[in-house]
C-alpha cells in the first residue's frame, strides 16, 4: 500500500466522483481508477459502490477513510518536521473557520503568506462541530471555532475571546426597547437560528435547556447575513453573539441584553490536535496570536 494510493482514494471519497478526483489530483482518470482498483485488490474489499451517476463509500471504504486521512496527515507532518529542523517551512497549511468569529483570519493568513510563500494555504468554512472533528481526523491543521462543551477526542482548545449572547429583534417586536429580557419571556417566540453544527446554535440550545424554557426554531440558516435579514423582515427573533449585533446590516434592529445563564458566553477558540501533533506551519500561524 502506497501513500499515493491513499491520496487517490481520499480524493475520490471526498469528491464522490472519479473524474473530479482525477482533476483534483492532476492525473488521468484511468490511472486513478487503476490505482483504486489495485488498492481494493490488496485489501480484498470493495471500497466504493459505483453507479453511472454517483460513487459512494462502502462500509470498508468508510473504515479506511478515517485511517487513510490520519495516515496522510502523519506523513505530511513527518516531512514538515524534517523541514523545520533544517530551518525551512514548506508543505501546506489547512485552516478552518466558522463564519464571523471575531478573529481577523484574513489578516493572519495574509501575514503568513507574506512570510512563508512556499507554504500552500487552504481555508475552509463550516460549522464548529464539523471542523473540530476535521482537526481530530487530520483534515485540518487548526480551526477557529466556537464550541460549547468539551472538544472531541484528540483535540485541544486554546481560548481567544469571550462575548455575551444578546437578543436581536425587529423594531416592532414587543421586546424591542426593553432594558433586558429573561430567557423565560422567550418561550412563545419563533426563532431564526443557524444550523446545529454552528457553535452559537449549540450554545443557545444549551442556554434554553438550562433555563427550562422551550423554544421553536422556525427558520434555520447557514450564514450570518441571511439570519439578520430574516429577523429584519419579522420572520422571527434571534439569540446571537454580541459582535453579530454590531454589524452594519443589523443597525436597524433592536438589541436586547439577556439576563440569566450569564455563564453561557460565546467563546472563540483555536482547535488544535492534542499532544505534540501541531504542524510547524500551524505553530508559525499561532505565533501571530496573543495567546
PDB file of C-alpha atoms in Angstrom:
ATOM      1  CA  UNK A   1       0.000   0.000   0.000  1.00  0.00           C
ATOM      2  CA  UNK A   2       1.455   3.342  -1.068  1.00  0.00           C
ATOM      3  CA  UNK A   3       0.704   6.853   0.118  1.00  0.00           C
ATOM      4  CA  UNK A   4      -0.216   7.839  -3.435  1.00  0.00           C
ATOM      5  CA  UNK A   5      -2.924   5.148  -3.467  1.00  0.00           C
ATOM      6  CA  UNK A   6      -4.351   6.533  -0.231  1.00  0.00           C
ATOM      7  CA  UNK A   7      -4.289  10.072  -1.657  1.00  0.00           C
ATOM      8  CA  UNK A   8      -6.252   8.934  -4.709  1.00  0.00           C
ATOM      9  CA  UNK A   9      -8.712   7.019  -2.517  1.00  0.00           C
ATOM     10  CA  UNK A  10      -9.320  10.037  -0.232  1.00  0.00           C
ATOM     11  CA  UNK A  11      -9.800  12.308  -3.252  1.00  0.00           C
ATOM     12  CA  UNK A  12     -12.483  10.024  -4.701  1.00  0.00           C
ATOM     13  CA  UNK A  13     -14.157   9.665  -1.283  1.00  0.00           C
ATOM     14  CA  UNK A  14     -14.320  13.444  -0.804  1.00  0.00           C
ATOM     15  CA  UNK A  15     -15.305  14.327  -4.373  1.00  0.00           C
ATOM     16  CA  UNK A  16     -17.651  11.312  -4.781  1.00  0.00           C
ATOM     17  CA  UNK A  17     -16.664  11.330  -8.416  1.00  0.00           C
ATOM     18  CA  UNK A  18     -13.699   9.754 -10.234  1.00  0.00           C
ATOM     19  CA  UNK A  19     -13.411  12.475 -12.891  1.00  0.00           C
ATOM     20  CA  UNK A  20     -13.377  15.326 -10.352  1.00  0.00           C
ATOM     21  CA  UNK A  21     -10.915  13.400  -8.165  1.00  0.00           C
ATOM     22  CA  UNK A  22      -8.587  12.876 -11.131  1.00  0.00           C
ATOM     23  CA  UNK A  23      -8.771  16.575 -11.992  1.00  0.00           C
ATOM     24  CA  UNK A  24      -8.000  17.472  -8.380  1.00  0.00           C
ATOM     25  CA  UNK A  25      -5.003  15.143  -8.265  1.00  0.00           C
ATOM     26  CA  UNK A  26      -3.795  16.217 -11.755  1.00  0.00           C
ATOM     27  CA  UNK A  27      -3.745  12.643 -13.046  1.00  0.00           C
ATOM     28  CA  UNK A  28      -5.584  10.756 -15.762  1.00  0.00           C
ATOM     29  CA  UNK A  29      -8.884   9.192 -14.739  1.00  0.00           C
ATOM     30  CA  UNK A  30      -7.761   5.798 -15.998  1.00  0.00           C
ATOM     31  CA  UNK A  31      -4.615   5.974 -13.872  1.00  0.00           C
ATOM     32  CA  UNK A  32      -6.540   6.990 -10.770  1.00  0.00           C
ATOM     33  CA  UNK A  33      -9.157   4.265 -11.314  1.00  0.00           C
ATOM     34  CA  UNK A  34      -6.446   1.647 -11.779  1.00  0.00           C
ATOM     35  CA  UNK A  35      -4.761   2.723  -8.538  1.00  0.00           C
ATOM     36  CA  UNK A  36      -8.035   2.471  -6.589  1.00  0.00           C
ATOM     37  CA  UNK A  37      -8.785  -0.966  -8.046  1.00  0.00           C
ATOM     38  CA  UNK A  38      -5.284  -2.135  -7.074  1.00  0.00           C
ATOM     39  CA  UNK A  39      -5.882  -0.903  -3.536  1.00  0.00           C
ATOM     40  CA  UNK A  40      -9.186  -2.791  -3.397  1.00  0.00           C
ATOM     41  CA  UNK A  41      -7.468  -5.984  -4.588  1.00  0.00           C
ATOM     42  CA  UNK A  42      -4.734  -5.576  -1.974  1.00  0.00           C
ATOM     43  CA  UNK A  43      -7.284  -5.088   0.805  1.00  0.00           C
ATOM     44  CA  UNK A  44      -9.634  -7.753  -0.500  1.00  0.00           C
ATOM     45  CA  UNK A  45     -12.671  -5.474  -0.232  1.00  0.00           C
ATOM     46  CA  UNK A  46     -14.664  -3.087  -2.404  1.00  0.00           C
ATOM     47  CA  UNK A  47     -14.175   0.477  -1.182  1.00  0.00           C
ATOM     48  CA  UNK A  48     -16.812   2.159  -3.361  1.00  0.00           C
ATOM     49  CA  UNK A  49     -20.241   1.394  -4.726  1.00  0.00           C
ATOM     50  CA  UNK A  50     -20.139   2.697  -8.292  1.00  0.00           C
ATOM     51  CA  UNK A  51     -23.092   3.733 -10.423  1.00  0.00           C
ATOM     52  CA  UNK A  52     -23.287   5.750 -13.620  1.00  0.00           C
ATOM     53  CA  UNK A  53     -24.157   8.865 -11.595  1.00  0.00           C
ATOM     54  CA  UNK A  54     -22.504   8.558  -8.215  1.00  0.00           C
ATOM     55  CA  UNK A  55     -19.756   6.992  -6.146  1.00  0.00           C
ATOM     56  CA  UNK A  56     -20.490   6.068  -2.529  1.00  0.00           C
ATOM     57  CA  UNK A  57     -18.258   4.573   0.151  1.00  0.00           C
ATOM     58  CA  UNK A  58     -18.914   1.023   1.281  1.00  0.00           C
ATOM     59  CA  UNK A  59     -18.587   0.040   4.937  1.00  0.00           C
ATOM     60  CA  UNK A  60     -14.979  -0.962   4.280  1.00  0.00           C
ATOM     61  CA  UNK A  61     -14.399   2.348   2.497  1.00  0.00           C
ATOM     62  CA  UNK A  62     -15.714   4.354   5.444  1.00  0.00           C
ATOM     63  CA  UNK A  63     -13.443   2.436   7.810  1.00  0.00           C
ATOM     64  CA  UNK A  64     -10.436   3.074   5.567  1.00  0.00           C
ATOM     65  CA  UNK A  65     -11.199   6.776   5.057  1.00  0.00           C
ATOM     66  CA  UNK A  66     -10.665   7.713   8.702  1.00  0.00           C
ATOM     67  CA  UNK A  67      -7.371   5.813   8.895  1.00  0.00           C
ATOM     68  CA  UNK A  68      -6.181   6.994   5.470  1.00  0.00           C
ATOM     69  CA  UNK A  69      -6.809  10.624   6.417  1.00  0.00           C
ATOM     70  CA  UNK A  70      -4.814  10.227   9.625  1.00  0.00           C
ATOM     71  CA  UNK A  71      -2.006   8.368   7.815  1.00  0.00           C
ATOM     72  CA  UNK A  72      -1.647  11.075   5.166  1.00  0.00           C
ATOM     73  CA  UNK A  73      -1.693  13.785   7.830  1.00  0.00           C
ATOM     74  CA  UNK A  74       1.040  11.954   9.757  1.00  0.00           C
ATOM     75  CA  UNK A  75       3.131  11.598   6.592  1.00  0.00           C
ATOM     76  CA  UNK A  76       2.835  15.338   5.872  1.00  0.00           C
ATOM     77  CA  UNK A  77       3.715  16.126   9.484  1.00  0.00           C
ATOM     78  CA  UNK A  78       6.818  13.937   9.257  1.00  0.00           C
ATOM     79  CA  UNK A  79       8.047  15.796   6.182  1.00  0.00           C
ATOM     80  CA  UNK A  80       7.251  19.160   7.729  1.00  0.00           C
ATOM     81  CA  UNK A  81       9.129  18.245  10.921  1.00  0.00           C
ATOM     82  CA  UNK A  82      12.283  17.389   8.970  1.00  0.00           C
ATOM     83  CA  UNK A  83      11.998  20.614   7.010  1.00  0.00           C
ATOM     84  CA  UNK A  84      11.556  22.598  10.240  1.00  0.00           C
ATOM     85  CA  UNK A  85      14.794  21.131  11.651  1.00  0.00           C
ATOM     86  CA  UNK A  86      16.513  22.387   8.507  1.00  0.00           C
ATOM     87  CA  UNK A  87      15.102  25.862   9.066  1.00  0.00           C
ATOM     88  CA  UNK A  88      12.558  25.565   6.255  1.00  0.00           C
ATOM     89  CA  UNK A  89       8.789  25.923   6.245  1.00  0.00           C
ATOM     90  CA  UNK A  90       7.012  24.222   3.364  1.00  0.00           C
ATOM     91  CA  UNK A  91       4.096  21.969   2.526  1.00  0.00           C
ATOM     92  CA  UNK A  92       0.571  23.141   3.264  1.00  0.00           C
ATOM     93  CA  UNK A  93      -1.468  24.785   5.998  1.00  0.00           C
ATOM     94  CA  UNK A  94      -5.134  23.775   6.240  1.00  0.00           C
ATOM     95  CA  UNK A  95      -7.199  26.216   8.296  1.00  0.00           C
ATOM     96  CA  UNK A  96     -10.874  26.137   9.211  1.00  0.00           C
ATOM     97  CA  UNK A  97     -13.041  28.954  10.491  1.00  0.00           C
ATOM     98  CA  UNK A  98     -16.664  29.404  11.431  1.00  0.00           C
ATOM     99  CA  UNK A  99     -18.244  32.450   9.831  1.00  0.00           C
ATOM    100  CA  UNK A 100     -17.877  35.764  11.677  1.00  0.00           C
ATOM    101  CA  UNK A 101     -15.612  34.622  14.510  1.00  0.00           C
ATOM    102  CA  UNK A 102     -14.155  37.800  15.970  1.00  0.00           C
ATOM    103  CA  UNK A 103     -10.648  36.964  14.764  1.00  0.00           C
ATOM    104  CA  UNK A 104      -9.245  38.597  11.620  1.00  0.00           C
ATOM    105  CA  UNK A 105      -8.398  35.304   9.919  1.00  0.00           C
ATOM    106  CA  UNK A 106      -7.785  37.030   6.580  1.00  0.00           C
ATOM    107  CA  UNK A 107      -5.125  39.306   8.079  1.00  0.00           C
ATOM    108  CA  UNK A 108      -3.441  36.351   9.800  1.00  0.00           C
ATOM    109  CA  UNK A 109      -3.279  34.346   6.584  1.00  0.00           C
ATOM    110  CA  UNK A 110      -2.052  37.340   4.564  1.00  0.00           C
ATOM    111  CA  UNK A 111       0.807  37.871   7.011  1.00  0.00           C
ATOM    112  CA  UNK A 112       1.607  34.160   6.950  1.00  0.00           C
ATOM    113  CA  UNK A 113       1.691  34.084   3.149  1.00  0.00           C
ATOM    114  CA  UNK A 114       3.960  37.136   3.037  1.00  0.00           C
ATOM    115  CA  UNK A 115       6.439  35.452   5.394  1.00  0.00           C
ATOM    116  CA  UNK A 116       6.107  31.847   4.217  1.00  0.00           C
ATOM    117  CA  UNK A 117       5.440  31.938   0.491  1.00  0.00           C
ATOM    118  CA  UNK A 118       6.435  28.298  -0.008  1.00  0.00           C
ATOM    119  CA  UNK A 119       3.530  27.031   2.086  1.00  0.00           C
ATOM    120  CA  UNK A 120       0.217  26.397   0.332  1.00  0.00           C
ATOM    121  CA  UNK A 121      -2.714  27.816   2.317  1.00  0.00           C
ATOM    122  CA  UNK A 122      -6.099  26.079   2.282  1.00  0.00           C
ATOM    123  CA  UNK A 123      -9.084  27.686   4.011  1.00  0.00           C
ATOM    124  CA  UNK A 124     -12.433  26.072   4.755  1.00  0.00           C
ATOM    125  CA  UNK A 125     -15.612  27.500   6.302  1.00  0.00           C
ATOM    126  CA  UNK A 126     -18.035  25.196   8.095  1.00  0.00           C
ATOM    127  CA  UNK A 127     -19.779  24.677  11.435  1.00  0.00           C
ATOM    128  CA  UNK A 128     -17.598  24.387  14.524  1.00  0.00           C
ATOM    129  CA  UNK A 129     -18.603  20.800  15.344  1.00  0.00           C
ATOM    130  CA  UNK A 130     -17.626  19.606  11.861  1.00  0.00           C
ATOM    131  CA  UNK A 131     -14.299  21.433  11.919  1.00  0.00           C
ATOM    132  CA  UNK A 132     -13.373  20.182  15.390  1.00  0.00           C
ATOM    133  CA  UNK A 133     -13.767  16.639  14.068  1.00  0.00           C
ATOM    134  CA  UNK A 134     -11.726  17.553  10.988  1.00  0.00           C
ATOM    135  CA  UNK A 135      -8.885  18.646  13.284  1.00  0.00           C
ATOM    136  CA  UNK A 136      -9.167  15.362  15.184  1.00  0.00           C
ATOM    137  CA  UNK A 137      -9.046  13.381  11.923  1.00  0.00           C
ATOM    138  CA  UNK A 138      -6.131  15.353  10.482  1.00  0.00           C
ATOM    139  CA  UNK A 139      -8.061  17.075   7.678  1.00  0.00           C
ATOM    140  CA  UNK A 140      -7.348  20.492   9.229  1.00  0.00           C
ATOM    141  CA  UNK A 141      -4.172  21.714  10.937  1.00  0.00           C
ATOM    142  CA  UNK A 142      -6.168  24.116  13.094  1.00  0.00           C
ATOM    143  CA  UNK A 143      -9.564  25.811  13.192  1.00  0.00           C
ATOM    144  CA  UNK A 144     -11.056  28.950  14.704  1.00  0.00           C
ATOM    145  CA  UNK A 145     -14.254  27.690  16.283  1.00  0.00           C
ATOM    146  CA  UNK A 146     -16.916  28.347  18.913  1.00  0.00           C
ATOM    147  CA  UNK A 147     -17.614  25.041  20.602  1.00  0.00           C
ATOM    148  CA  UNK A 148     -19.537  24.903  23.888  1.00  0.00           C
ATOM    149  CA  UNK A 149     -18.667  21.863  25.934  1.00  0.00           C
ATOM    150  CA  UNK A 150     -15.653  19.573  25.596  1.00  0.00           C
ATOM    151  CA  UNK A 151     -13.956  19.060  22.206  1.00  0.00           C
ATOM    152  CA  UNK A 152     -13.840  15.640  20.518  1.00  0.00           C
ATOM    153  CA  UNK A 153     -11.118  13.186  21.492  1.00  0.00           C
ATOM    154  CA  UNK A 154      -7.777  14.160  20.007  1.00  0.00           C
ATOM    155  CA  UNK A 155      -8.452  17.924  20.040  1.00  0.00           C
ATOM    156  CA  UNK A 156      -7.372  20.658  22.455  1.00  0.00           C
ATOM    157  CA  UNK A 157      -8.767  24.194  22.599  1.00  0.00           C
ATOM    158  CA  UNK A 158      -6.855  27.438  23.165  1.00  0.00           C
ATOM    159  CA  UNK A 159      -9.331  30.167  24.275  1.00  0.00           C
ATOM    160  CA  UNK A 160      -9.150  33.501  22.453  1.00  0.00           C
ATOM    161  CA  UNK A 161     -12.197  35.668  23.247  1.00  0.00           C
ATOM    162  CA  UNK A 162     -15.465  35.516  25.182  1.00  0.00           C
ATOM    163  CA  UNK A 163     -18.623  37.547  24.432  1.00  0.00           C
ATOM    164  CA  UNK A 164     -22.189  37.524  25.836  1.00  0.00           C
ATOM    165  CA  UNK A 165     -25.224  36.441  23.833  1.00  0.00           C
ATOM    166  CA  UNK A 166     -27.909  39.062  23.096  1.00  0.00           C
ATOM    167  CA  UNK A 167     -31.420  39.090  21.667  1.00  0.00           C
ATOM    168  CA  UNK A 168     -31.887  40.502  18.169  1.00  0.00           C
ATOM    169  CA  UNK A 169     -35.411  41.504  17.097  1.00  0.00           C
ATOM    170  CA  UNK A 170     -37.180  43.760  14.613  1.00  0.00           C
ATOM    171  CA  UNK A 171     -38.159  47.257  15.840  1.00  0.00           C
ATOM    172  CA  UNK A 172     -41.896  46.481  16.146  1.00  0.00           C
ATOM    173  CA  UNK A 173     -41.387  43.439  18.362  1.00  0.00           C
ATOM    174  CA  UNK A 174     -42.850  43.515  21.879  1.00  0.00           C
ATOM    175  CA  UNK A 175     -39.360  43.241  23.445  1.00  0.00           C
ATOM    176  CA  UNK A 176     -37.721  45.943  21.335  1.00  0.00           C
ATOM    177  CA  UNK A 177     -36.624  48.744  23.635  1.00  0.00           C
ATOM    178  CA  UNK A 178     -36.848  46.887  26.961  1.00  0.00           C
ATOM    179  CA  UNK A 179     -33.727  47.191  29.163  1.00  0.00           C
ATOM    180  CA  UNK A 180     -33.248  43.417  29.230  1.00  0.00           C
ATOM    181  CA  UNK A 181     -35.089  40.129  28.660  1.00  0.00           C
ATOM    182  CA  UNK A 182     -35.271  36.931  30.682  1.00  0.00           C
ATOM    183  CA  UNK A 183     -35.000  33.579  28.907  1.00  0.00           C
ATOM    184  CA  UNK A 184     -38.420  32.582  30.206  1.00  0.00           C
ATOM    185  CA  UNK A 185     -40.006  35.511  28.334  1.00  0.00           C
ATOM    186  CA  UNK A 186     -38.992  33.924  25.022  1.00  0.00           C
ATOM    187  CA  UNK A 187     -40.978  30.680  25.315  1.00  0.00           C
ATOM    188  CA  UNK A 188     -43.718  31.561  22.820  1.00  0.00           C
ATOM    189  CA  UNK A 189     -41.481  33.178  20.182  1.00  0.00           C
ATOM    190  CA  UNK A 190     -40.429  31.912  16.761  1.00  0.00           C
ATOM    191  CA  UNK A 191     -36.662  31.916  16.265  1.00  0.00           C
ATOM    192  CA  UNK A 192     -34.277  32.334  13.403  1.00  0.00           C
ATOM    193  CA  UNK A 193     -31.103  30.342  14.087  1.00  0.00           C
ATOM    194  CA  UNK A 194     -28.126  28.688  12.486  1.00  0.00           C
ATOM    195  CA  UNK A 195     -27.626  25.033  11.643  1.00  0.00           C
ATOM    196  CA  UNK A 196     -26.961  22.761  14.611  1.00  0.00           C
ATOM    197  CA  UNK A 197     -23.296  22.356  13.627  1.00  0.00           C
ATOM    198  CA  UNK A 198     -22.686  26.020  14.473  1.00  0.00           C
ATOM    199  CA  UNK A 199     -21.236  26.796  17.886  1.00  0.00           C
ATOM    200  CA  UNK A 200     -23.632  29.688  18.551  1.00  0.00           C
ATOM    201  CA  UNK A 201     -26.635  27.428  17.852  1.00  0.00           C
ATOM    202  CA  UNK A 202     -25.379  24.800  20.256  1.00  0.00           C
ATOM    203  CA  UNK A 203     -24.731  27.433  22.904  1.00  0.00           C
ATOM    204  CA  UNK A 204     -28.244  28.867  22.521  1.00  0.00           C
ATOM    205  CA  UNK A 205     -29.800  25.387  22.712  1.00  0.00           C
ATOM    206  CA  UNK A 206     -27.871  24.728  25.927  1.00  0.00           C
ATOM    207  CA  UNK A 207     -28.953  28.045  27.467  1.00  0.00           C
ATOM    208  CA  UNK A 208     -32.642  27.399  26.752  1.00  0.00           C
ATOM    209  CA  UNK A 209     -32.374  23.855  28.102  1.00  0.00           C
ATOM    210  CA  UNK A 210     -30.613  25.076  31.268  1.00  0.00           C
ATOM    211  CA  UNK A 211     -33.353  27.670  31.882  1.00  0.00           C
ATOM    212  CA  UNK A 212     -36.101  25.109  31.283  1.00  0.00           C
ATOM    213  CA  UNK A 213     -37.568  27.243  28.509  1.00  0.00           C
ATOM    214  CA  UNK A 214     -38.942  25.536  25.377  1.00  0.00           C
ATOM    215  CA  UNK A 215     -38.475  27.228  22.020  1.00  0.00           C
ATOM    216  CA  UNK A 216     -39.312  26.781  18.353  1.00  0.00           C
ATOM    217  CA  UNK A 217     -36.822  27.410  15.551  1.00  0.00           C
ATOM    218  CA  UNK A 218     -38.917  28.303  12.516  1.00  0.00           C
ATOM    219  CA  UNK A 219     -36.111  29.437  10.202  1.00  0.00           C
ATOM    220  CA  UNK A 220     -32.722  27.693  10.038  1.00  0.00           C
ATOM    221  CA  UNK A 221     -29.952  29.350   8.011  1.00  0.00           C
ATOM    222  CA  UNK A 222     -26.315  28.816   7.087  1.00  0.00           C
ATOM    223  CA  UNK A 223     -24.866  32.325   7.185  1.00  0.00           C
ATOM    224  CA  UNK A 224     -24.919  35.418   9.368  1.00  0.00           C
ATOM    225  CA  UNK A 225     -26.274  37.896   6.837  1.00  0.00           C
ATOM    226  CA  UNK A 226     -29.268  35.701   5.983  1.00  0.00           C
ATOM    227  CA  UNK A 227     -30.073  35.388   9.694  1.00  0.00           C
ATOM    228  CA  UNK A 228     -30.025  39.178  10.125  1.00  0.00           C
ATOM    229  CA  UNK A 229     -32.160  39.599   7.002  1.00  0.00           C
ATOM    230  CA  UNK A 230     -34.785  37.115   8.230  1.00  0.00           C
ATOM    231  CA  UNK A 231     -35.036  38.929  11.568  1.00  0.00           C
ATOM    232  CA  UNK A 232     -35.277  42.293   9.800  1.00  0.00           C
ATOM    233  CA  UNK A 233     -38.279  41.004   7.824  1.00  0.00           C
ATOM    234  CA  UNK A 234     -40.035  39.910  11.020  1.00  0.00           C
ATOM    235  CA  UNK A 235     -39.784  36.140  10.412  1.00  0.00           C
ATOM    236  CA  UNK A 236     -38.519  35.579  13.932  1.00  0.00           C
ATOM    237  CA  UNK A 237     -36.142  36.789  16.605  1.00  0.00           C
ATOM    238  CA  UNK A 238     -32.615  35.503  17.211  1.00  0.00           C
ATOM    239  CA  UNK A 239     -30.140  34.982  20.035  1.00  0.00           C
ATOM    240  CA  UNK A 240     -26.728  35.916  18.677  1.00  0.00           C
ATOM    241  CA  UNK A 241     -23.211  36.654  19.930  1.00  0.00           C
ATOM    242  CA  UNK A 242     -22.856  40.353  20.725  1.00  0.00           C
ATOM    243  CA  UNK A 243     -20.355  41.025  17.874  1.00  0.00           C
ATOM    244  CA  UNK A 244     -23.019  39.944  15.345  1.00  0.00           C
ATOM    245  CA  UNK A 245     -25.380  42.633  16.661  1.00  0.00           C
ATOM    246  CA  UNK A 246     -22.745  45.298  15.890  1.00  0.00           C
ATOM    247  CA  UNK A 247     -22.669  44.517  12.177  1.00  0.00           C
ATOM    248  CA  UNK A 248     -23.767  47.335   9.870  1.00  0.00           C
ATOM    249  CA  UNK A 249     -26.561  45.181   8.431  1.00  0.00           C
ATOM    250  CA  UNK A 250     -28.018  44.747  11.950  1.00  0.00           C
ATOM    251  CA  UNK A 251     -28.123  48.507  12.676  1.00  0.00           C
ATOM    252  CA  UNK A 252     -31.937  48.839  12.144  1.00  0.00           C
ATOM    253  CA  UNK A 253     -32.654  46.005  14.598  1.00  0.00           C
ATOM    254  CA  UNK A 254     -33.224  46.165  18.342  1.00  0.00           C
ATOM    255  CA  UNK A 255     -30.538  44.619  20.550  1.00  0.00           C
ATOM    256  CA  UNK A 256     -31.701  43.434  23.978  1.00  0.00           C
ATOM    257  CA  UNK A 257     -29.367  42.108  26.721  1.00  0.00           C
ATOM    258  CA  UNK A 258     -30.289  38.725  28.206  1.00  0.00           C
ATOM    259  CA  UNK A 259     -30.371  38.046  31.951  1.00  0.00           C
ATOM    260  CA  UNK A 260     -29.824  34.628  33.472  1.00  0.00           C
ATOM    261  CA  UNK A 261     -27.418  31.958  32.182  1.00  0.00           C
ATOM    262  CA  UNK A 262     -24.606  34.525  32.224  1.00  0.00           C
ATOM    263  CA  UNK A 263     -22.082  31.675  32.129  1.00  0.00           C
ATOM    264  CA  UNK A 264     -23.308  30.782  28.622  1.00  0.00           C
ATOM    265  CA  UNK A 265     -20.846  33.017  26.776  1.00  0.00           C
ATOM    266  CA  UNK A 266     -19.809  32.740  23.122  1.00  0.00           C
ATOM    267  CA  UNK A 267     -16.169  31.655  23.337  1.00  0.00           C
ATOM    268  CA  UNK A 268     -13.893  31.650  20.307  1.00  0.00           C
ATOM    269  CA  UNK A 269     -11.002  29.177  20.480  1.00  0.00           C
ATOM    270  CA  UNK A 270      -8.296  27.706  18.309  1.00  0.00           C
ATOM    271  CA  UNK A 271      -8.798  23.957  17.889  1.00  0.00           C
ATOM    272  CA  UNK A 272      -5.518  22.036  17.583  1.00  0.00           C
ATOM    273  CA  UNK A 273      -4.523  18.374  17.530  1.00  0.00           C
ATOM    274  CA  UNK A 274      -3.958  17.064  21.046  1.00  0.00           C
ATOM    275  CA  UNK A 275      -0.455  16.336  22.248  1.00  0.00           C
ATOM    276  CA  UNK A 276       2.567  17.336  20.190  1.00  0.00           C
ATOM    277  CA  UNK A 277       0.944  16.928  16.769  1.00  0.00           C
ATOM    278  CA  UNK A 278       0.695  20.604  15.793  1.00  0.00           C
ATOM    279  CA  UNK A 279       2.408  21.121  12.435  1.00  0.00           C
ATOM    280  CA  UNK A 280       5.297  23.610  12.079  1.00  0.00           C
ATOM    281  CA  UNK A 281       3.149  25.754   9.750  1.00  0.00           C
ATOM    282  CA  UNK A 282       0.324  25.843  12.300  1.00  0.00           C
ATOM    283  CA  UNK A 283       2.787  26.807  15.042  1.00  0.00           C
ATOM    284  CA  UNK A 284       4.039  29.648  12.853  1.00  0.00           C
ATOM    285  CA  UNK A 285       0.483  30.947  12.375  1.00  0.00           C
ATOM    286  CA  UNK A 286      -0.217  30.652  16.113  1.00  0.00           C
ATOM    287  CA  UNK A 287       2.829  32.808  16.842  1.00  0.00           C
ATOM    288  CA  UNK A 288       0.882  35.788  15.433  1.00  0.00           C
ATOM    289  CA  UNK A 289      -1.794  35.432  18.119  1.00  0.00           C
ATOM    290  CA  UNK A 290      -1.627  36.865  21.615  1.00  0.00           C
ATOM    291  CA  UNK A 291      -2.009  33.562  23.460  1.00  0.00           C
TER     292      UNK A 291
END
